[in-house]
XYZ file of C-alpha atoms in Angstrom:
557
model
C 150.420 11.569 134.813
C 149.106 7.793 135.585
C 147.492 10.157 139.539
C 146.296 13.287 136.840
C 144.279 10.628 134.938
C 142.318 8.934 137.521
C 141.166 12.149 139.042
C 140.108 12.801 135.812
C 138.650 9.493 135.490
C 137.005 10.328 139.803
C 135.655 13.635 138.027
C 134.012 11.598 135.058
C 132.001 9.318 137.922
C 131.701 11.600 140.150
C 130.118 14.101 138.043
C 127.595 11.552 137.337
C 126.938 9.846 140.731
C 126.385 13.171 141.560
C 123.371 13.828 139.327
C 121.822 10.028 139.999
C 122.229 11.206 143.540
C 120.582 14.748 142.962
C 117.771 11.929 141.388
C 117.838 9.351 144.058
C 116.233 11.946 147.036
C 113.609 13.515 145.564
C 112.206 10.013 144.144
C 112.024 9.398 147.625
C 110.859 12.436 149.078
C 113.094 14.276 149.920
C 113.481 17.856 148.422
C 113.516 21.036 150.770
C 113.599 23.286 148.665
C 109.079 22.642 148.506
C 109.150 21.376 152.020
C 109.465 18.012 151.604
C 112.008 15.564 154.384
C 111.327 12.190 153.405
C 111.532 8.906 152.593
C 108.636 9.007 151.721
C 107.094 6.872 148.462
C 104.335 9.168 148.324
C 105.954 10.430 144.625
C 106.556 6.582 143.270
C 102.414 5.976 143.593
C 101.350 9.457 141.506
C 104.197 8.286 138.922
C 102.167 4.658 138.196
C 98.965 6.529 138.515
C 99.767 8.824 135.334
C 97.706 7.797 132.266
C 99.859 5.790 129.794
C 103.244 5.288 132.006
C 103.259 1.658 130.751
C 103.108 2.484 126.749
C 105.489 4.980 127.733
C 108.099 2.267 129.387
C 107.341 -0.053 127.035
C 108.249 2.127 123.925
C 111.242 3.442 125.452
C 112.447 -0.275 125.593
C 111.126 -1.763 122.479
C 112.896 1.588 120.830
C 116.581 0.676 122.616
C 116.255 -3.335 121.989
C 115.626 -2.203 118.646
C 117.331 0.276 117.264
C 120.464 -1.701 119.158
C 120.058 -5.274 117.281
C 119.241 -3.268 113.796
C 121.811 -0.915 113.993
C 124.243 -4.455 114.542
C 123.274 -6.083 111.830
C 123.352 -3.653 109.471
C 126.992 -2.867 110.420
C 128.071 -6.784 110.728
C 126.088 -7.894 107.560
C 127.575 -4.742 105.669
C 131.802 -5.599 106.845
C 130.587 -8.783 105.661
C 129.658 -7.800 102.605
C 131.813 -4.748 101.447
C 135.012 -5.224 103.791
C 137.540 -4.622 101.789
C 136.215 -3.895 98.870
C 136.143 -0.211 96.514
C 132.197 0.055 97.759
C 133.868 0.183 101.329
C 136.134 2.175 100.960
C 133.348 5.053 99.350
C 130.493 4.048 102.201
C 134.266 4.550 104.475
C 134.381 8.005 103.023
C 130.809 8.902 103.819
C 130.799 8.614 107.253
C 132.568 11.541 108.570
C 129.805 13.950 107.204
C 126.898 11.603 108.186
C 128.196 11.684 111.463
C 128.503 14.973 111.416
C 124.949 15.899 110.946
C 124.051 16.306 115.006
C 120.893 14.278 115.763
C 117.882 17.121 115.379
C 118.462 18.474 112.688
C 118.268 13.990 110.630
C 115.409 13.887 112.822
C 113.614 17.474 110.929
C 115.381 16.128 107.918
C 113.419 12.558 107.801
C 110.066 13.927 109.158
C 110.492 16.926 106.059
C 111.974 13.498 103.518
C 108.478 11.059 105.268
C 105.335 13.389 106.258
C 101.606 12.735 104.351
C 102.853 16.271 102.617
C 107.333 15.699 102.472
C 109.573 15.106 99.739
C 108.941 11.242 99.724
C 105.344 11.568 98.505
C 105.348 14.921 96.535
C 108.354 13.083 94.375
C 104.861 9.563 94.413
C 102.453 12.232 93.416
C 99.937 12.680 91.903
C 101.610 10.159 89.023
C 101.948 6.676 91.355
C 99.776 7.675 94.410
C 96.853 9.309 93.090
C 97.123 11.896 95.969
C 96.117 15.656 94.987
C 96.801 16.675 98.957
C 98.514 15.168 101.486
C 96.815 10.998 102.629
C 95.574 11.313 105.934
C 97.679 8.648 107.397
C 100.567 8.808 110.254
C 103.617 8.117 108.785
C 105.603 10.753 111.309
C 104.712 10.435 115.425
C 103.251 7.217 114.746
C 102.233 5.211 117.493
C 105.178 2.545 117.701
C 107.168 4.707 116.865
C 108.353 3.396 113.680
C 109.683 6.436 112.251
C 111.668 7.476 114.967
C 112.720 4.336 114.891
C 114.593 4.300 111.532
C 115.267 7.631 112.247
C 117.909 6.106 115.077
C 118.723 3.037 113.088
C 119.718 6.318 110.264
C 122.159 7.774 112.825
C 123.611 4.589 115.171
C 124.915 3.093 112.187
C 127.797 5.019 111.031
C 128.269 6.169 115.090
C 128.901 2.218 114.697
C 130.623 1.410 111.755
C 133.042 3.861 112.327
C 133.892 2.296 116.322
C 134.325 -0.710 114.515
C 136.073 0.213 112.515
C 139.120 1.064 114.408
C 139.473 -1.731 116.158
C 138.490 -4.473 113.199
C 142.409 -4.351 112.496
C 142.583 -6.359 116.423
C 141.222 -9.002 114.746
C 143.870 -9.122 111.417
C 140.522 -9.858 109.571
C 142.364 -10.136 105.827
C 144.052 -13.216 107.414
C 141.526 -14.412 109.214
C 138.872 -14.194 105.928
C 141.915 -16.374 103.763
C 142.349 -18.841 106.186
C 138.479 -19.364 105.952
C 138.389 -18.702 101.938
C 140.810 -21.794 102.136
C 137.876 -24.240 104.533
C 135.619 -23.311 101.465
C 134.022 -20.840 103.262
C 131.743 -17.775 101.043
C 132.958 -14.167 101.757
C 129.884 -13.617 103.935
C 129.831 -16.233 106.135
C 133.708 -16.515 106.130
C 133.928 -12.909 107.322
C 130.733 -13.455 110.036
C 132.173 -17.042 111.813
C 135.953 -15.580 111.816
C 135.992 -12.099 112.645
C 132.769 -12.203 113.567
C 132.973 -13.327 118.126
C 136.582 -11.503 117.445
C 134.875 -8.343 117.022
C 131.711 -8.435 119.181
C 133.276 -8.360 121.930
C 135.640 -4.823 121.366
C 132.636 -3.140 120.006
C 130.477 -4.161 123.256
C 130.214 -0.787 124.897
C 129.928 0.954 122.077
C 126.791 -1.072 121.310
C 125.610 -0.817 124.926
C 126.267 3.022 124.418
C 123.725 3.165 121.324
C 121.319 1.067 123.320
C 120.791 3.504 126.195
C 120.763 6.911 124.185
C 118.187 5.062 121.824
C 115.890 3.760 124.824
C 116.715 7.493 126.642
C 116.960 9.582 124.000
C 115.110 13.116 123.922
C 115.624 15.550 120.744
C 114.877 12.915 118.448
C 111.463 11.890 120.191
C 110.374 15.324 120.094
C 110.299 16.021 116.732
C 110.109 11.731 115.189
C 108.187 9.911 117.910
C 105.041 9.060 118.605
C 102.798 11.766 120.750
C 100.097 9.425 122.714
C 101.707 8.551 125.264
C 105.531 9.658 124.151
C 107.951 7.817 125.202
C 109.117 8.332 129.062
C 111.646 10.946 128.365
C 110.100 13.369 127.067
C 107.349 12.656 130.138
C 110.074 13.079 132.318
C 111.617 16.620 130.460
C 107.612 17.575 130.526
C 107.006 16.965 134.147
C 110.331 18.757 135.330
C 109.231 21.660 133.500
C 105.621 22.439 135.299
C 105.214 25.125 136.513
C 103.992 22.877 140.086
C 106.230 22.363 142.318
C 106.266 19.151 143.124
C 105.569 17.168 140.280
C 109.439 17.704 140.976
C 109.310 14.441 142.714
C 107.678 12.554 140.187
C 109.594 13.503 137.466
C 112.211 12.322 139.888
C 110.822 9.211 140.197
C 110.275 8.991 136.425
C 114.202 9.294 135.813
C 114.997 6.483 138.123
C 112.009 4.160 136.464
C 113.760 5.313 133.349
C 117.537 4.223 134.005
C 115.728 1.698 135.342
C 114.862 0.754 131.742
C 117.695 1.798 130.645
C 119.592 -0.997 133.411
C 116.924 -3.811 131.271
C 117.659 -2.553 127.855
C 121.497 -2.776 128.587
C 120.898 -6.638 129.500
C 118.870 -7.580 126.420
C 121.887 -6.266 124.475
C 124.201 -8.712 126.023
C 122.330 -11.084 125.699
C 121.224 -10.782 122.023
C 125.483 -9.964 121.303
C 125.696 -13.704 123.325
C 123.457 -15.123 121.686
C 125.229 -14.275 118.173
C 128.994 -15.344 119.784
C 127.120 -18.181 120.469
C 125.305 -18.895 117.194
C 128.189 -17.484 114.756
C 130.307 -19.839 117.169
C 128.000 -22.955 116.173
C 128.490 -22.334 112.135
C 131.855 -22.290 112.162
C 131.461 -26.126 113.022
C 128.079 -26.418 110.788
C 130.196 -27.899 107.950
C 127.516 -25.371 105.571
C 130.460 -23.407 103.581
C 127.183 -21.164 102.253
C 129.839 -20.324 99.620
C 126.854 -18.419 96.906
C 126.505 -15.309 98.954
C 124.972 -12.686 95.797
C 121.526 -11.725 97.473
C 122.961 -11.746 100.554
C 125.385 -9.246 99.397
C 123.240 -7.151 97.146
C 120.399 -7.453 100.384
C 123.817 -5.893 102.078
C 124.142 -3.496 99.704
C 120.625 -2.324 100.254
C 120.864 -1.705 103.930
C 124.471 0.426 103.537
C 122.405 2.801 101.542
C 119.252 3.134 104.099
C 121.024 5.769 105.967
C 122.754 7.538 102.812
C 119.894 8.185 101.649
C 117.763 8.856 104.893
C 120.379 11.625 106.227
C 121.360 12.765 102.763
C 117.993 12.497 101.244
C 116.757 14.933 104.466
C 119.255 17.285 104.406
C 118.607 17.944 101.004
C 115.058 18.042 102.112
C 115.943 20.983 104.677
C 118.061 22.807 102.261
C 115.235 23.058 99.653
C 112.316 24.489 101.897
C 114.699 26.873 103.588
C 114.977 28.839 99.802
C 111.133 27.757 99.226
C 109.517 31.085 98.584
C 106.196 29.074 98.205
C 105.944 24.214 97.556
C 101.851 23.207 97.776
C 101.209 19.726 98.078
C 102.320 17.497 95.289
C 104.322 20.347 93.899
C 108.222 17.607 93.731
C 109.987 21.048 93.795
C 109.353 24.758 95.329
C 107.316 26.986 93.392
C 109.839 29.961 93.867
C 113.227 30.421 95.042
C 114.335 33.090 98.231
C 117.210 34.094 100.603
C 114.172 36.045 102.934
C 114.818 33.028 104.725
C 117.770 33.727 105.870
C 118.077 37.092 105.759
C 115.283 37.076 107.857
C 116.476 34.726 110.694
C 120.265 35.659 110.685
C 120.153 38.735 113.650
C 118.208 36.316 115.507
C 120.536 32.864 114.934
C 123.372 34.221 115.307
C 123.914 35.125 119.283
C 122.521 30.920 119.433
C 125.443 30.503 116.816
C 128.143 32.618 118.428
C 127.322 30.330 122.251
C 127.152 26.809 120.453
C 130.413 27.746 118.924
C 131.721 28.960 121.636
C 130.497 26.040 124.200
C 131.596 23.647 121.452
C 135.388 24.902 121.521
C 135.602 24.593 125.226
C 133.904 21.408 125.284
C 135.544 20.078 122.173
C 139.247 21.357 123.963
C 139.109 20.583 127.917
C 137.574 17.074 126.941
C 141.251 16.852 124.773
C 143.363 17.461 127.186
C 141.117 15.188 129.697
C 141.330 12.408 127.102
C 145.758 12.482 126.494
C 145.569 12.365 130.222
C 143.340 9.225 130.482
C 145.561 7.627 127.741
C 148.953 8.631 128.534
C 148.036 7.376 132.356
C 146.166 4.766 131.634
C 147.792 0.862 132.696
C 149.739 -1.295 129.741
C 147.040 -3.866 127.975
C 144.080 -2.305 130.315
C 141.348 -3.737 127.916
C 138.871 -1.472 126.009
C 135.628 -3.222 128.050
C 137.253 -3.682 131.077
C 136.572 -1.377 134.561
C 138.134 1.384 133.540
C 136.251 1.625 130.486
C 133.272 1.527 131.692
C 133.164 4.004 133.982
C 135.023 6.741 131.749
C 131.735 5.281 129.312
C 129.479 6.075 132.338
C 128.363 9.990 131.226
C 126.911 7.767 127.767
C 125.585 4.715 129.490
C 123.371 5.940 131.962
C 120.231 8.104 130.352
C 121.774 11.393 130.418
C 118.133 11.879 131.895
C 118.478 9.641 135.008
C 121.525 11.985 136.308
C 121.203 15.999 134.425
C 118.368 17.145 136.979
C 120.196 14.880 139.644
C 123.039 17.761 138.597
C 121.382 21.067 138.073
C 119.903 20.674 141.709
C 123.745 20.093 142.743
C 124.916 22.807 141.089
C 122.158 25.181 142.992
C 122.672 23.614 145.888
C 126.708 24.085 145.306
C 125.668 28.480 144.634
C 126.785 28.078 140.786
C 123.803 30.040 138.614
C 122.700 27.770 135.819
C 124.348 29.419 133.276
C 127.213 28.541 130.017
C 129.624 27.690 133.181
C 127.047 24.903 134.058
C 126.344 24.144 130.674
C 129.378 23.210 130.016
C 130.161 20.712 133.291
C 127.819 18.830 131.219
C 128.901 19.216 127.534
C 132.032 17.723 129.126
C 130.673 14.831 131.007
C 129.554 13.874 127.842
C 132.000 14.816 125.083
C 135.036 13.367 127.075
C 134.011 9.727 126.608
C 133.585 10.180 121.851
C 137.110 11.414 122.072
C 138.853 9.559 123.641
C 136.916 6.591 121.502
C 138.113 8.436 118.490
C 142.438 9.133 120.146
C 142.591 5.618 121.815
C 142.921 3.905 118.620
C 145.489 6.296 116.761
C 146.832 6.364 120.278
C 147.183 2.307 120.549
C 148.623 2.255 117.026
C 151.907 4.601 117.288
C 155.571 2.865 117.230
C 155.780 1.545 120.301
C 159.843 1.930 119.710
C 159.818 5.682 119.635
C 159.205 6.998 123.586
C 162.249 3.527 124.200
C 164.864 5.681 121.549
C 163.417 8.929 123.483
C 164.025 7.623 126.931
C 167.791 6.738 125.407
C 168.321 9.907 125.302
C 167.434 11.122 128.087
C 163.614 12.975 127.962
C 161.829 12.000 131.008
C 157.791 11.124 130.797
C 157.022 14.456 129.507
C 159.048 15.314 127.627
C 158.305 12.340 125.456
C 154.785 13.223 125.187
C 154.998 16.578 124.497
C 157.956 16.235 121.933
C 157.451 12.418 120.591
C 154.078 11.006 121.027
C 151.480 14.030 120.590
C 153.411 15.444 117.571
C 152.757 12.635 116.014
C 149.271 12.391 116.698
C 148.642 15.874 115.206
C 145.951 15.000 112.480
C 144.058 12.756 115.125
C 144.414 15.038 117.788
C 142.309 17.730 115.211
C 139.998 14.663 114.267
C 139.484 13.651 117.767
C 138.574 17.797 119.006
C 136.734 18.340 115.159
C 134.150 14.602 117.186
C 134.377 16.727 120.847
C 133.103 20.068 119.086
C 130.426 17.841 116.486
C 129.514 16.176 120.506
C 128.944 19.618 121.541
C 126.012 21.155 119.252
C 124.593 18.473 119.256
C 123.686 18.358 122.852
C 120.357 19.667 123.355
C 119.133 17.890 127.154
C 122.762 19.023 128.813
C 122.384 22.940 127.519
C 118.301 23.034 128.684
C 118.259 21.831 132.094
C 121.851 22.966 132.719
C 120.861 26.531 131.643
C 117.806 26.663 133.481
C 116.222 27.432 130.097
C 118.935 30.739 129.761
C 121.410 29.861 127.230
C 120.366 29.681 123.805
C 122.441 27.108 121.533
C 121.436 26.233 117.482
C 119.973 23.516 119.270
C 117.427 24.400 121.341
C 116.448 26.444 118.859
C 115.962 23.960 116.665
C 113.957 22.060 119.178
C 112.029 24.903 120.076
C 110.596 24.536 116.291
C 109.371 20.378 116.318
C 106.054 21.839 117.524
C 105.189 23.164 114.421
C 106.509 26.656 112.684
C 106.994 27.044 109.507
C 108.983 24.569 107.817
C 110.825 27.029 105.660
C 112.810 28.894 109.832
C 112.978 25.016 110.720
C 115.039 23.761 107.550
C 117.074 26.786 107.806
C 117.277 26.322 111.211
C 118.200 23.218 111.291
C 120.891 22.818 108.474
C 122.670 25.908 109.978
C 122.662 23.154 112.464
C 124.243 20.696 110.907
C 126.428 23.435 109.228
C 128.072 23.597 112.100
C 129.547 20.517 113.000
C 131.049 19.726 109.386
C 132.754 23.729 108.573
C 134.004 21.866 112.012
C 135.406 18.731 110.582
C 135.807 20.419 107.008
C 138.570 23.182 108.613
C 139.807 20.284 110.324
C 140.429 18.447 106.632
C 142.327 21.345 105.990
C 144.477 21.078 108.703
C 145.597 17.847 108.528
C 145.777 17.606 104.928
C 148.217 21.192 105.378
C 150.168 18.107 108.180
C 150.694 16.268 105.830
C 151.891 18.111 102.941
C 154.616 19.406 105.404
C 156.120 16.732 106.387
C 156.558 16.054 102.702
C 158.551 18.076 102.125
C 162.273 18.253 102.927
C 164.096 19.308 105.818
C 166.717 21.870 105.029
C 170.231 22.660 106.269
């Protein structure tokens, strides 16, 4: 099993390495397809001559740092204020539905809320704002990227919270907070100084993944991001799509620049995490207890409601627009209701839905098998942030723009025609880390005495895995598969690049509407994209419940 795990890890690392190599060579002037046989720095000189390049790179840099910092702050404050309470258990139940909504659907929902003619201003107009027509100011696609930052934080907080909850038992929070309370600390400061410093290293890699996604996001940036100029990943995508093939070398240089930007973001986030840990350690010995923290808990509660409200109300706005006949500003509700949009779109969306579902199921199944092999072959006591974990997370730590275009070149050179099979390669590479992350906690938490007992009865390693461990982990396995399916459904850039524009999924169809189509069509398409992962989680929940009921039944003679 150890050899199989090494091969799976080598496959993941090799996929990213081949993609990076396929990007670096054109960036330095070697692209035989257009007659370029470098080395040359011509692509770099042309890249740096592009107007607004510094602004695009600075936007990507700021978004990565700000989204990671805000997401981490919200997760820490909400855990400190509410962990173990009844409201917190309700919040945890909402994490699954929040995670199941893809980034593009969440971005469209937020745009439908925050736009000058969006639902938020409609609810306040004209009685509170005095507006009887949409105001002439920019709330979406703003120059500073604040709407994009809000969307990124709303989507990344549930992910980071899920990861934190998975590793939190390793820090023994209840015992640590009892000790802190014994020393006179209030609830929030007690959690922060007693649990925070031990929790932060355990969520370091997911935090870096959040930063990498935020700095290299394409799908959300196309919908919510600034347009003059757009963030660097969006410009790279447009350079690659240029019909002039000489632009490919500039785009390749742009992807290398994006990788450098994400590297700087990662260093800044690591420095931030270290500073927070030092600050919390210093606070523990400062002598100040801060017993009264009611105001801070109210503020943390408001922060916890922000992602729920943003994504939940956004999904409601999508649903309303999808069944609206007409909805003129400043009316708070549509003037009429109709299913005409759905019936008209059904034939056109049937193909993309089937393609998305097929790719999602295949990617989830392969990724689940890969995750099982990796976990079964991992050395005992391997650390969650060790070198192996870094290699495992590589496909989501390196910005996808920096290796997908190179991978596309490498696959074409190997004779593979762009299509569903090449798209599946990119999906599996990005789905495996998330499936592994979802399964690692339950895998480590299984009673370690069971396998020695099975071994004493003569069961070999493979039989112990198949007959003991996997049946006991049936629920977590189904949940991990649902996570993989949801991640695959949401992937945009791998589908677009590795499919050569020939593979239409519900996500590519949704993003094709980002230029401003009929809001009713956009709402219906984005809602379908959100419902597919939700259906996966719902079916998984039913299956897990059925398994639990079956195990409670008495064994008959």
